[in-house]
PDB file of C-alpha atoms in Angstrom:
ATOM      1  CA  MET A  11     -16.254 -26.608 -20.694  1.00 53.00           C
ATOM      2  CA  ALA A  12     -14.272 -23.640 -19.580  1.00 55.00           C
ATOM      3  CA  PRO A  13     -10.935 -22.942 -21.504  1.00 55.00           C
ATOM      4  CA  ARG A  14      -7.805 -24.531 -20.020  1.00 57.00           C
ATOM      5  CA  SER A  15      -4.689 -22.598 -19.572  1.00 56.00           C
ATOM      6  CA  VAL A  16      -1.396 -23.702 -21.084  1.00 57.00           C
ATOM      7  CA  GLY A  17       2.157 -22.442 -20.974  1.00 58.00           C
ATOM      8  CA  PRO A  18       5.092 -22.370 -18.456  1.00 61.00           C
ATOM      9  CA  ALA A  19       4.150 -22.230 -14.915  1.00 59.00           C
ATOM     10  CA  ASP A  20       5.036 -18.564 -14.340  1.00 59.00           C
ATOM     11  CA  GLU A  21       2.885 -17.450 -17.501  1.00 72.00           C
ATOM     12  CA  GLU A  22      -0.302 -19.007 -17.848  1.00 79.00           C
ATOM     13  CA  VAL A  23      -2.132 -18.492 -21.154  1.00 84.00           C
ATOM     14  CA  ALA A  24      -6.066 -19.123 -21.563  1.00 89.00           C
ATOM     15  CA  LEU A  25      -7.003 -21.121 -24.611  1.00 93.00           C
ATOM     16  CA  LEU A  26      -9.683 -19.522 -26.612  1.00 95.00           C
ATOM     17  CA  SER A  27     -13.292 -20.761 -26.845  1.00 95.00           C
ATOM     18  CA  PHE A  28     -14.271 -22.247 -30.239  1.00 96.00           C
ATOM     19  CA  ASP A  29     -16.292 -19.066 -31.036  1.00 97.00           C
ATOM     20  CA  GLU A  30     -13.381 -16.927 -30.017  1.00 96.00           C
ATOM     21  CA  LEU A  31     -10.949 -18.780 -32.110  1.00 96.00           C
ATOM     22  CA  ARG A  32     -13.111 -18.819 -35.171  1.00 96.00           C
ATOM     23  CA  ALA A  33     -13.841 -15.147 -34.815  1.00 97.00           C
ATOM     24  CA  GLN A  34      -9.895 -14.509 -34.628  1.00 95.00           C
ATOM     25  CA  LEU A  35      -9.220 -16.780 -37.565  1.00 94.00           C
ATOM     26  CA  ARG A  36     -12.101 -14.774 -39.664  1.00 94.00           C
ATOM     27  CA  ALA A  37     -10.431 -11.571 -38.790  1.00 94.00           C
ATOM     28  CA  VAL A  38      -7.143 -12.725 -39.933  1.00 92.00           C
ATOM     29  CA  GLY A  39      -8.525 -13.893 -43.086  1.00 87.00           C
ATOM     30  CA  GLU A  40     -10.460 -10.743 -43.878  1.00 88.00           C
ATOM     31  CA  GLU A  41      -7.338  -8.702 -43.100  1.00 87.00           C
ATOM     32  CA  ARG A  42      -4.723 -10.707 -45.035  1.00 86.00           C
ATOM     33  CA  TYR A  43      -6.510 -12.787 -47.311  1.00 83.00           C
ATOM     34  CA  HIS A  44      -4.688 -12.903 -50.771  1.00 82.00           C
ATOM     35  CA  HIS A  45      -7.422 -10.909 -52.374  1.00 84.00           C
ATOM     36  CA  LYS A  46      -5.961  -7.962 -50.700  1.00 85.00           C
ATOM     37  CA  HIS A  47      -2.431  -8.683 -51.533  1.00 85.00           C
ATOM     38  CA  PRO A  48      -0.964  -5.871 -53.864  1.00 88.00           C
ATOM     39  CA  PHE A  49       0.209  -8.436 -56.421  1.00 89.00           C
ATOM     40  CA  HIS A  50      -3.405  -9.787 -56.632  1.00 91.00           C
ATOM     41  CA  LEU A  51      -4.874  -6.307 -56.803  1.00 93.00           C
ATOM     42  CA  LEU A  52      -2.387  -5.386 -59.675  1.00 95.00           C
ATOM     43  CA  MET A  53      -3.397  -8.402 -61.596  1.00 92.00           C
ATOM     44  CA  HIS A  54      -7.144  -7.809 -61.100  1.00 92.00           C
ATOM     45  CA  GLU A  55      -6.448  -4.225 -62.297  1.00 95.00           C
ATOM     46  CA  GLY A  56      -4.633  -5.425 -65.547  1.00 95.00           C
ATOM     47  CA  ARG A  57      -1.403  -3.879 -64.404  1.00 96.00           C
ATOM     48  CA  LEU A  58       0.977  -6.931 -64.475  1.00 95.00           C
ATOM     49  CA  SER A  59       3.349  -7.348 -67.182  1.00 96.00           C
ATOM     50  CA  ARG A  60       2.852 -10.470 -69.482  1.00 96.00           C
ATOM     51  CA  GLY A  61       5.891 -12.197 -67.791  1.00 96.00           C
ATOM     52  CA  GLN A  62       4.699 -11.411 -64.390  1.00 95.00           C
ATOM     53  CA  LEU A  63       0.958 -13.023 -65.183  1.00 95.00           C
ATOM     54  CA  GLN A  64       2.907 -15.986 -66.960  1.00 96.00           C
ATOM     55  CA  ALA A  65       4.724 -16.550 -63.723  1.00 95.00           C
ATOM     56  CA  TRP A  66       1.862 -16.260 -61.597  1.00 94.00           C
ATOM     57  CA  ALA A  67      -0.097 -18.967 -63.516  1.00 95.00           C
ATOM     58  CA  LEU A  68       2.907 -21.322 -63.729  1.00 96.00           C
ATOM     59  CA  ASN A  69       3.288 -21.128 -60.068  1.00 94.00           C
ATOM     60  CA  ARG A  70      -0.393 -21.166 -59.221  1.00 93.00           C
ATOM     61  CA  TYR A  71      -0.827 -24.450 -61.509  1.00 96.00           C
ATOM     62  CA  TYR A  72       2.009 -26.194 -59.410  1.00 95.00           C
ATOM     63  CA  TYR A  73       0.352 -25.312 -55.877  1.00 93.00           C
ATOM     64  CA  GLN A  74      -2.956 -26.445 -57.199  1.00 94.00           C
ATOM     65  CA  SER A  75      -1.415 -29.799 -58.704  1.00 94.00           C
ATOM     66  CA  ILE A  76       0.075 -30.449 -55.085  1.00 94.00           C
ATOM     67  CA  ILE A  77      -3.151 -30.300 -53.178  1.00 94.00           C
ATOM     68  CA  PRO A  78      -4.381 -33.631 -54.035  1.00 95.00           C
ATOM     69  CA  VAL A  79      -1.104 -35.114 -53.075  1.00 95.00           C
ATOM     70  CA  LYS A  80      -1.208 -33.538 -49.713  1.00 94.00           C
ATOM     71  CA  ASP A  81      -4.850 -34.594 -49.450  1.00 94.00           C
ATOM     72  CA  ALA A  82      -3.954 -38.048 -50.474  1.00 94.00           C
ATOM     73  CA  ILE A  83      -1.381 -38.133 -47.350  1.00 95.00           C
ATOM     74  CA  ILE A  84      -4.030 -36.886 -45.002  1.00 93.00           C
ATOM     75  CA  LEU A  85      -6.528 -39.525 -46.344  1.00 93.00           C
ATOM     76  CA  SER A  86      -3.795 -42.352 -45.881  1.00 94.00           C
ATOM     77  CA  ARG A  87      -3.647 -41.463 -42.238  1.00 94.00           C
ATOM     78  CA  GLY A  88      -7.204 -41.291 -41.736  1.00 93.00           C
ATOM     79  CA  PRO A  89      -8.884 -44.264 -39.635  1.00 93.00           C
ATOM     80  CA  ASP A  90     -12.486 -43.037 -39.946  1.00 95.00           C
ATOM     81  CA  PRO A  91     -14.433 -44.138 -43.318  1.00 94.00           C
ATOM     82  CA  VAL A  92     -16.491 -40.888 -43.114  1.00 93.00           C
ATOM     83  CA  PHE A  93     -13.480 -38.826 -43.076  1.00 93.00           C
ATOM     84  CA  ARG A  94     -11.664 -40.594 -45.841  1.00 92.00           C
ATOM     85  CA  ARG A  95     -15.068 -40.348 -47.937  1.00 91.00           C
ATOM     86  CA  ALA A  96     -14.832 -36.518 -47.549  1.00 88.00           C
ATOM     87  CA  TRP A  97     -11.130 -36.345 -48.196  1.00 89.00           C
ATOM     88  CA  ARG A  98     -11.448 -38.450 -51.463  1.00 92.00           C
ATOM     89  CA  LYS A  99     -13.974 -35.968 -52.708  1.00 91.00           C
ATOM     90  CA  ARG A 100     -11.219 -33.165 -52.380  1.00 92.00           C
ATOM     91  CA  ILE A 101      -8.969 -35.350 -54.366  1.00 94.00           C
ATOM     92  CA  VAL A 102     -11.537 -35.961 -57.304  1.00 94.00           C
ATOM     93  CA  ASP A 103     -12.631 -32.273 -57.340  1.00 94.00           C
ATOM     94  CA  HIS A 104      -8.779 -31.378 -58.130  1.00 94.00           C
ATOM     95  CA  ASP A 105      -7.765 -34.449 -60.175  1.00 95.00           C
ATOM     96  CA  GLY A 106     -10.985 -35.254 -61.914  1.00 93.00           C
ATOM     97  CA  ASP A 107     -12.455 -38.680 -62.717  1.00 93.00           C
ATOM     98  CA  ALA A 108     -14.325 -40.247 -65.422  1.00 91.00           C
ATOM     99  CA  ILE A 109     -17.198 -37.586 -65.234  1.00 92.00           C
ATOM    100  CA  SER A 110     -15.066 -34.278 -64.652  1.00 90.00           C
ATOM    101  CA  GLU A 111     -11.716 -33.074 -65.723  1.00 91.00           C
ATOM    102  CA  GLY A 112     -11.196 -31.626 -62.549  1.00 93.00           C
ATOM    103  CA  GLY A 113      -9.830 -28.204 -61.092  1.00 94.00           C
ATOM    104  CA  ILE A 114      -6.044 -28.913 -62.105  1.00 95.00           C
ATOM    105  CA  LYS A 115      -6.873 -29.108 -65.789  1.00 95.00           C
ATOM    106  CA  ARG A 116      -8.469 -25.674 -65.656  1.00 94.00           C
ATOM    107  CA  TRP A 117      -5.428 -24.225 -64.245  1.00 95.00           C
ATOM    108  CA  LEU A 118      -3.479 -25.796 -66.939  1.00 96.00           C
ATOM    109  CA  LYS A 119      -5.660 -24.129 -69.471  1.00 96.00           C
ATOM    110  CA  LEU A 120      -5.218 -20.904 -67.745  1.00 95.00           C
ATOM    111  CA  ALA A 121      -1.521 -20.951 -68.035  1.00 96.00           C
ATOM    112  CA  GLU A 122      -1.488 -22.200 -71.657  1.00 97.00           C
ATOM    113  CA  ALA A 123      -3.683 -19.095 -72.251  1.00 96.00           C
ATOM    114  CA  ALA A 124      -1.250 -16.946 -70.564  1.00 96.00           C
ATOM    115  CA  GLY A 125       1.208 -18.070 -72.806  1.00 97.00           C
ATOM    116  CA  VAL A 126       3.153 -20.786 -70.890  1.00 97.00           C
ATOM    117  CA  PRO A 127       3.453 -24.108 -72.941  1.00 97.00           C
ATOM    118  CA  ALA A 128       1.841 -27.082 -71.508  1.00 96.00           C
ATOM    119  CA  GLU A 129       4.865 -29.163 -71.360  1.00 97.00           C
ATOM    120  CA  GLN A 130       6.611 -26.469 -69.235  1.00 96.00           C
ATOM    121  CA  VAL A 131       3.715 -26.200 -67.003  1.00 96.00           C
ATOM    122  CA  ARG A 132       3.481 -29.939 -66.362  1.00 95.00           C
ATOM    123  CA  ALA A 133       7.389 -30.320 -65.873  1.00 95.00           C
ATOM    124  CA  GLY A 134       7.442 -27.555 -63.524  1.00 94.00           C
ATOM    125  CA  ARG A 135      10.097 -25.615 -65.196  1.00 95.00           C
ATOM    126  CA  GLY A 136      10.444 -22.164 -63.668  1.00 94.00           C
ATOM    127  CA  ILE A 137       8.613 -22.659 -60.473  1.00 94.00           C
ATOM    128  CA  LEU A 138       9.885 -20.449 -57.897  1.00 91.00           C
ATOM    129  CA  PRO A 139      11.746 -22.375 -54.852  1.00 91.00           C
ATOM    130  CA  ALA A 140       9.267 -20.796 -52.356  1.00 88.00           C
ATOM    131  CA  THR A 141       6.536 -22.084 -54.520  1.00 88.00           C
ATOM    132  CA  ARG A 142       8.031 -25.621 -54.665  1.00 85.00           C
ATOM    133  CA  SER A 143       8.546 -25.805 -50.800  1.00 75.00           C
ATOM    134  CA  GLN A 144       5.039 -25.251 -49.950  1.00 64.00           C
TER     135      GLN A 144
END
């Protein structure tokens, strides 16, 4: 099937094919993925202050803890059982179950190891507003 055009009548824009879209998304990911961010580079070079590392760990925990909430919203709107089963796995991966503690627990341990008290991390005290709005 040929790509359709969309846009105002005087400005037609061709849609990308699946392969073109995938290639462009991968290029953006390679260029801008978090591992190239200056903060991330400083962290891996051991050049962050203790406070900067604590702030990163606290905000990262919060970000990770919200993923299963967002996944549950997506899951609640999925009419297909195959789709729901796939998304349920994502929630268990983060929240854990009777067998596994889940990834969020590991992020909590990291924040504690950085010196942020668990009760502060769980309560979200000190989370940056931009992190909260994600």
